[in-house]
Tab-separated table of C-alpha atoms in Angstrom:
chain	number	residue	atom	x	y	z
N	779	MET	CA	0.362	-0.385	-0.185
N	780	ARG	CA	1.384	3.248	-1.035
N	781	ILE	CA	1.155	6.622	1.038
N	782	ARG	CA	0.105	9.595	-1.062
N	783	HIS	CA	0.772	12.997	0.411
N	784	THR	CA	-2.108	15.253	0.137
N	785	LEU	CA	-1.006	18.676	1.927
N	786	PRO	CA	0.412	20.063	-1.949
N	787	LEU	CA	-2.605	18.403	-3.819
N	788	SER	CA	-4.673	20.455	-1.136
N	789	ALA	CA	-2.608	23.958	-1.024
N	790	ALA	CA	-2.570	23.227	-4.940
N	791	VAL	CA	-6.261	23.050	-5.077
N	792	LEU	CA	-6.410	26.401	-2.599
N	793	ALA	CA	-4.625	28.329	-3.884
N	794	VAL	CA	-6.735	27.973	-6.809
N	795	LEU	CA	-9.740	28.751	-5.062
N	796	MET	CA	-8.425	31.800	-3.790
N	797	SER	CA	-6.965	32.639	-6.700
N	798	GLY	CA	-10.467	33.469	-8.444
N	799	CYS	CA	-13.769	31.130	-9.270
N	800	ALA	CA	-16.060	33.730	-9.634
N	801	ASP	CA	-19.091	33.600	-11.743
N	802	GLU	CA	-19.752	35.646	-15.282
N	803	GLN	CA	-21.137	38.111	-12.819
N	804	GLY	CA	-19.059	37.904	-10.108
N	805	GLY	CA	-21.246	37.179	-7.794
N	806	SER	CA	-20.345	33.910	-6.092
N	807	GLY	CA	-16.946	33.298	-4.558
N	808	PRO	CA	-16.520	31.364	-1.218
N	809	LYS	CA	-18.037	29.255	0.106
N	810	GLU	CA	-18.063	28.368	3.797
N	811	SER	CA	-17.416	24.618	3.468
N	812	ALA	CA	-14.836	24.816	1.199
N	813	ALA	CA	-13.008	27.699	2.748
N	814	ALA	CA	-10.952	25.507	5.050
N	815	SER	CA	-7.819	25.782	4.644
N	816	THR	CA	-4.271	23.355	5.631
N	817	GLN	CA	-1.595	25.467	4.888
N	818	PRO	CA	-0.467	28.038	7.934
N	819	SER	CA	-2.337	30.939	8.390
N	820	LYS	CA	-0.462	34.208	7.386
N	821	PRO	CA	-0.194	37.253	9.555
N	822	SER	CA	-2.643	40.008	8.478
N	823	ALA	CA	-3.182	44.013	8.855
N	824	SER	CA	-6.595	45.195	10.270
N	825	SER	CA	-8.178	48.184	10.402
N	826	GLY	CA	-7.242	48.334	14.186
N	827	GLY	CA	-3.452	48.198	13.150
N	828	THR	CA	-2.544	45.022	14.840
N	829	ARG	CA	-2.698	41.862	13.116
N	830	ARG	CA	-4.466	38.093	12.908
N	831	PRO	CA	-4.335	35.558	11.066
N	832	TRP	CA	-5.966	35.257	7.261
N	833	GLU	CA	-7.615	31.966	6.487
N	834	PRO	CA	-10.407	31.839	4.440
N	835	ASP	CA	-13.295	30.524	6.674
N	836	ASP	CA	-12.065	33.452	9.798
N	837	ALA	CA	-11.843	36.177	6.865
N	838	LEU	CA	-15.770	34.798	5.593
N	839	ARG	CA	-17.258	34.949	9.532
N	840	ARG	CA	-15.745	38.400	10.299
N	841	ALA	CA	-17.429	38.810	6.765
N	842	GLU	CA	-20.898	37.875	7.270
N	843	GLN	CA	-19.885	39.810	11.376
N	844	ALA	CA	-19.602	42.963	9.554
N	845	LEU	CA	-22.416	42.553	7.317
N	846	LYS	CA	-24.483	42.089	10.385
N	847	SER	CA	-23.202	45.658	12.364
N	848	ALA	CA	-24.392	46.965	9.481
N	849	ALA	CA	-28.045	46.072	9.455
N	850	ASP	CA	-27.878	46.286	12.874
N	851	ASP	CA	-28.073	49.967	13.027
N	852	GLY	CA	-32.178	50.110	13.156
N	853	THR	CA	-33.719	49.951	9.968
N	854	GLU	CA	-35.954	47.832	8.605
N	855	ALA	CA	-33.955	46.163	5.822
N	856	GLU	CA	-35.377	43.758	3.230
N	857	LEU	CA	-32.715	41.295	2.168
N	858	VAL	CA	-32.981	41.496	-1.680
N	859	ASP	CA	-29.649	39.850	-2.677
N	860	SER	CA	-26.141	39.185	-1.336
N	861	GLY	CA	-22.569	37.417	-2.463
N	862	THR	CA	-19.158	37.245	-2.371
N	863	ALA	CA	-16.340	37.390	-4.646
N	864	TYR	CA	-12.652	36.295	-4.117
N	865	LEU	CA	-10.339	39.401	-4.434
N	866	GLY	CA	-8.494	37.857	-7.663
N	867	SER	CA	-11.431	37.916	-9.299
N	868	GLY	CA	-12.701	41.437	-8.170
N	869	LEU	CA	-16.486	41.978	-8.898
N	870	LYS	CA	-18.917	43.361	-10.664
N	871	LYS	CA	-22.714	42.904	-10.596
N	872	SER	CA	-25.257	45.105	-11.697
N	873	PHE	CA	-29.237	45.480	-10.351
N	874	ARG	CA	-31.746	45.894	-11.515
N	875	ALA	CA	-33.369	48.494	-8.443
N	876	SER	CA	-37.220	47.930	-9.213
N	877	GLY	CA	-39.969	49.013	-7.277
N	878	ASP	CA	-39.808	52.341	-5.558
N	879	THR	CA	-38.550	51.619	-2.510
N	880	PRO	CA	-34.989	52.490	-1.880
N	881	TYR	CA	-31.712	50.431	-1.619
N	882	ARG	CA	-28.731	50.608	0.411
N	883	LEU	CA	-25.600	48.077	-0.639
N	884	GLU	CA	-23.171	46.650	2.317
N	885	ILE	CA	-19.634	45.473	1.307
N	886	THR	CA	-16.540	44.771	3.121
N	887	CYS	CA	-13.718	42.896	2.335
N	888	ASP	CA	-10.854	40.878	4.474
N	889	THR	CA	-7.382	40.322	2.152
N	890	ASP	CA	-4.275	39.408	3.231
N	891	GLY	CA	-2.436	42.784	3.062
N	892	ALA	CA	-4.785	45.920	1.456
N	893	GLU	CA	-6.364	47.969	4.375
N	894	GLU	CA	-8.850	49.282	1.498
N	895	LEU	CA	-10.049	48.528	-1.758
N	896	THR	CA	-12.156	51.378	-4.847
N	897	LEU	CA	-15.655	50.339	-4.952
N	898	THR	CA	-16.967	52.465	-8.313
N	899	LEU	CA	-20.800	52.625	-7.529
N	900	SER	CA	-22.495	53.176	-11.920
N	901	ARG	CA	-25.228	53.830	-14.280
N	902	GLY	CA	-24.704	54.529	-17.495
N	903	ALA	CA	-21.819	57.194	-17.587
N	904	ASP	CA	-22.259	58.950	-14.032
N	905	GLU	CA	-20.030	56.710	-11.813
N	906	GLN	CA	-18.695	57.845	-7.798
N	907	ALA	CA	-15.572	55.879	-6.436
N	908	TYR	CA	-14.835	55.048	-2.517
N	909	GLY	CA	-12.488	53.124	0.156
N	910	VAL	CA	-14.465	50.108	1.036
N	911	GLY	CA	-12.072	49.052	4.173
N	912	CYS	CA	-10.733	45.883	4.264
N	913	GLY	CA	-11.054	44.510	7.955
N	914	ASP	CA	-13.364	46.754	8.906
N	915	ARG	CA	-15.845	45.804	12.099
N	916	GLU	CA	-19.116	47.260	9.598
N	917	ALA	CA	-19.699	47.425	6.278
N	918	ASP	CA	-19.398	50.393	4.905
N	919	HIS	CA	-23.326	51.186	3.046
N	920	PHE	CA	-24.215	52.754	-0.147
N	921	ASN	CA	-27.583	54.185	-0.625
N	922	LEU	CA	-29.156	53.883	-4.585
N	923	PRO	CA	-33.040	55.087	-5.066
N	924	ALA	CA	-35.212	52.634	-6.644
N	925	GLY	CA	-36.332	52.647	-9.847
N	926	LYS	CA	-32.678	53.019	-11.503
N	927	PRO	CA	-30.565	50.181	-12.160
N	928	PHE	CA	-27.263	50.574	-11.571
N	929	THR	CA	-23.293	48.414	-11.193
N	930	ALA	CA	-20.614	47.735	-8.346
N	931	HIS	CA	-17.313	47.156	-9.671
N	932	VAL	CA	-14.360	46.326	-7.288
N	933	GLU	CA	-10.899	46.061	-9.903
N	934	ALA	CA	-9.830	41.985	-9.222
N	935	GLU	CA	-5.945	41.761	-7.513
N	936	GLN	CA	-4.172	39.378	-9.775
N	937	ASN	CA	-1.875	39.170	-6.928
N	938	GLY	CA	-4.491	39.608	-3.654
N	939	THR	CA	-5.720	37.122	-0.813
N	940	GLY	CA	-9.097	37.718	-0.056
N	941	LEU	CA	-13.031	37.620	-0.320
N	942	ILE	CA	-15.249	40.735	-1.228
N	943	ALA	CA	-18.971	40.369	0.824
N	944	TRP	CA	-21.788	42.312	0.286
N	945	ARG	CA	-25.133	42.381	0.743
N	946	LEU	CA	-28.097	44.441	-1.194
N	947	THR	CA	-31.238	44.805	0.331
N	948	THR	CA	-35.217	47.379	0.885
N	949	ILE	CA	-35.003	50.108	3.546
N	950	ALA	CA	-37.688	52.623	4.235
N	951	PRO	CA	-37.697	55.981	2.826
N	952	GLY	CA	-37.560	57.369	6.277
N	953	ASP	CA	-34.019	55.267	6.732
N	954	VAL	CA	-31.612	56.597	4.226
N	955	ASP	CA	-29.141	57.907	5.671
N	956	GLY	CA	-27.094	60.730	4.100
N	957	CYS	CA	-26.366	61.107	0.620
N	958	ASP	CA	-29.944	59.453	-1.160
N	959	ASP	CA	-28.242	58.433	-4.005
N	960	ASP	CA	-24.148	57.545	-4.142
N	961	VAL	CA	-24.151	57.379	-7.292
N	962	ASP	CA	-24.987	60.799	-8.223
N	963	GLY	CA	-22.872	61.642	-5.258
N	964	CYS	CA	-23.964	64.026	-2.758
N	965	GLU	CA	-22.766	67.997	-1.240
N	966	ASP	CA	-21.867	68.414	1.895
């Protein structure tokens, strides 16, 4: 009986998974069951300046917690869509934003090394770029009016390791906090 060494194979499979396997819309990504790592963890920067081990399953849990923290602001939100994408694939997702209730996009990232990614929200020729903090305890959120389709885009980081998690919800018009259309932007 021959003993096979599976650690190199497991490491290769993990490398392929983390390099990016998103669908053509950029909406699928790491799944908790596929995120287990057999490699030793590497340190990663967090927003607090401390170092913590970066592992895919832990990163997904942290990202989900950041999304949950953003949703715990007292608003009555209804989930429309959500997903994850690998940093190596980036994110390019279009939303119809139909109906008459405002939308809120919550987005976060958890990466090995990058402290911030650039999210570009666009609608037709209009676009706005925003920095999204990676490893933050609360996801960033952006308001978008109903009836106006928009696209969320984060460039792929070919040499990056990490994930992007997002959630789109509808909220009551009275729960819109700050700018009511983050694609057009608002003057302070």
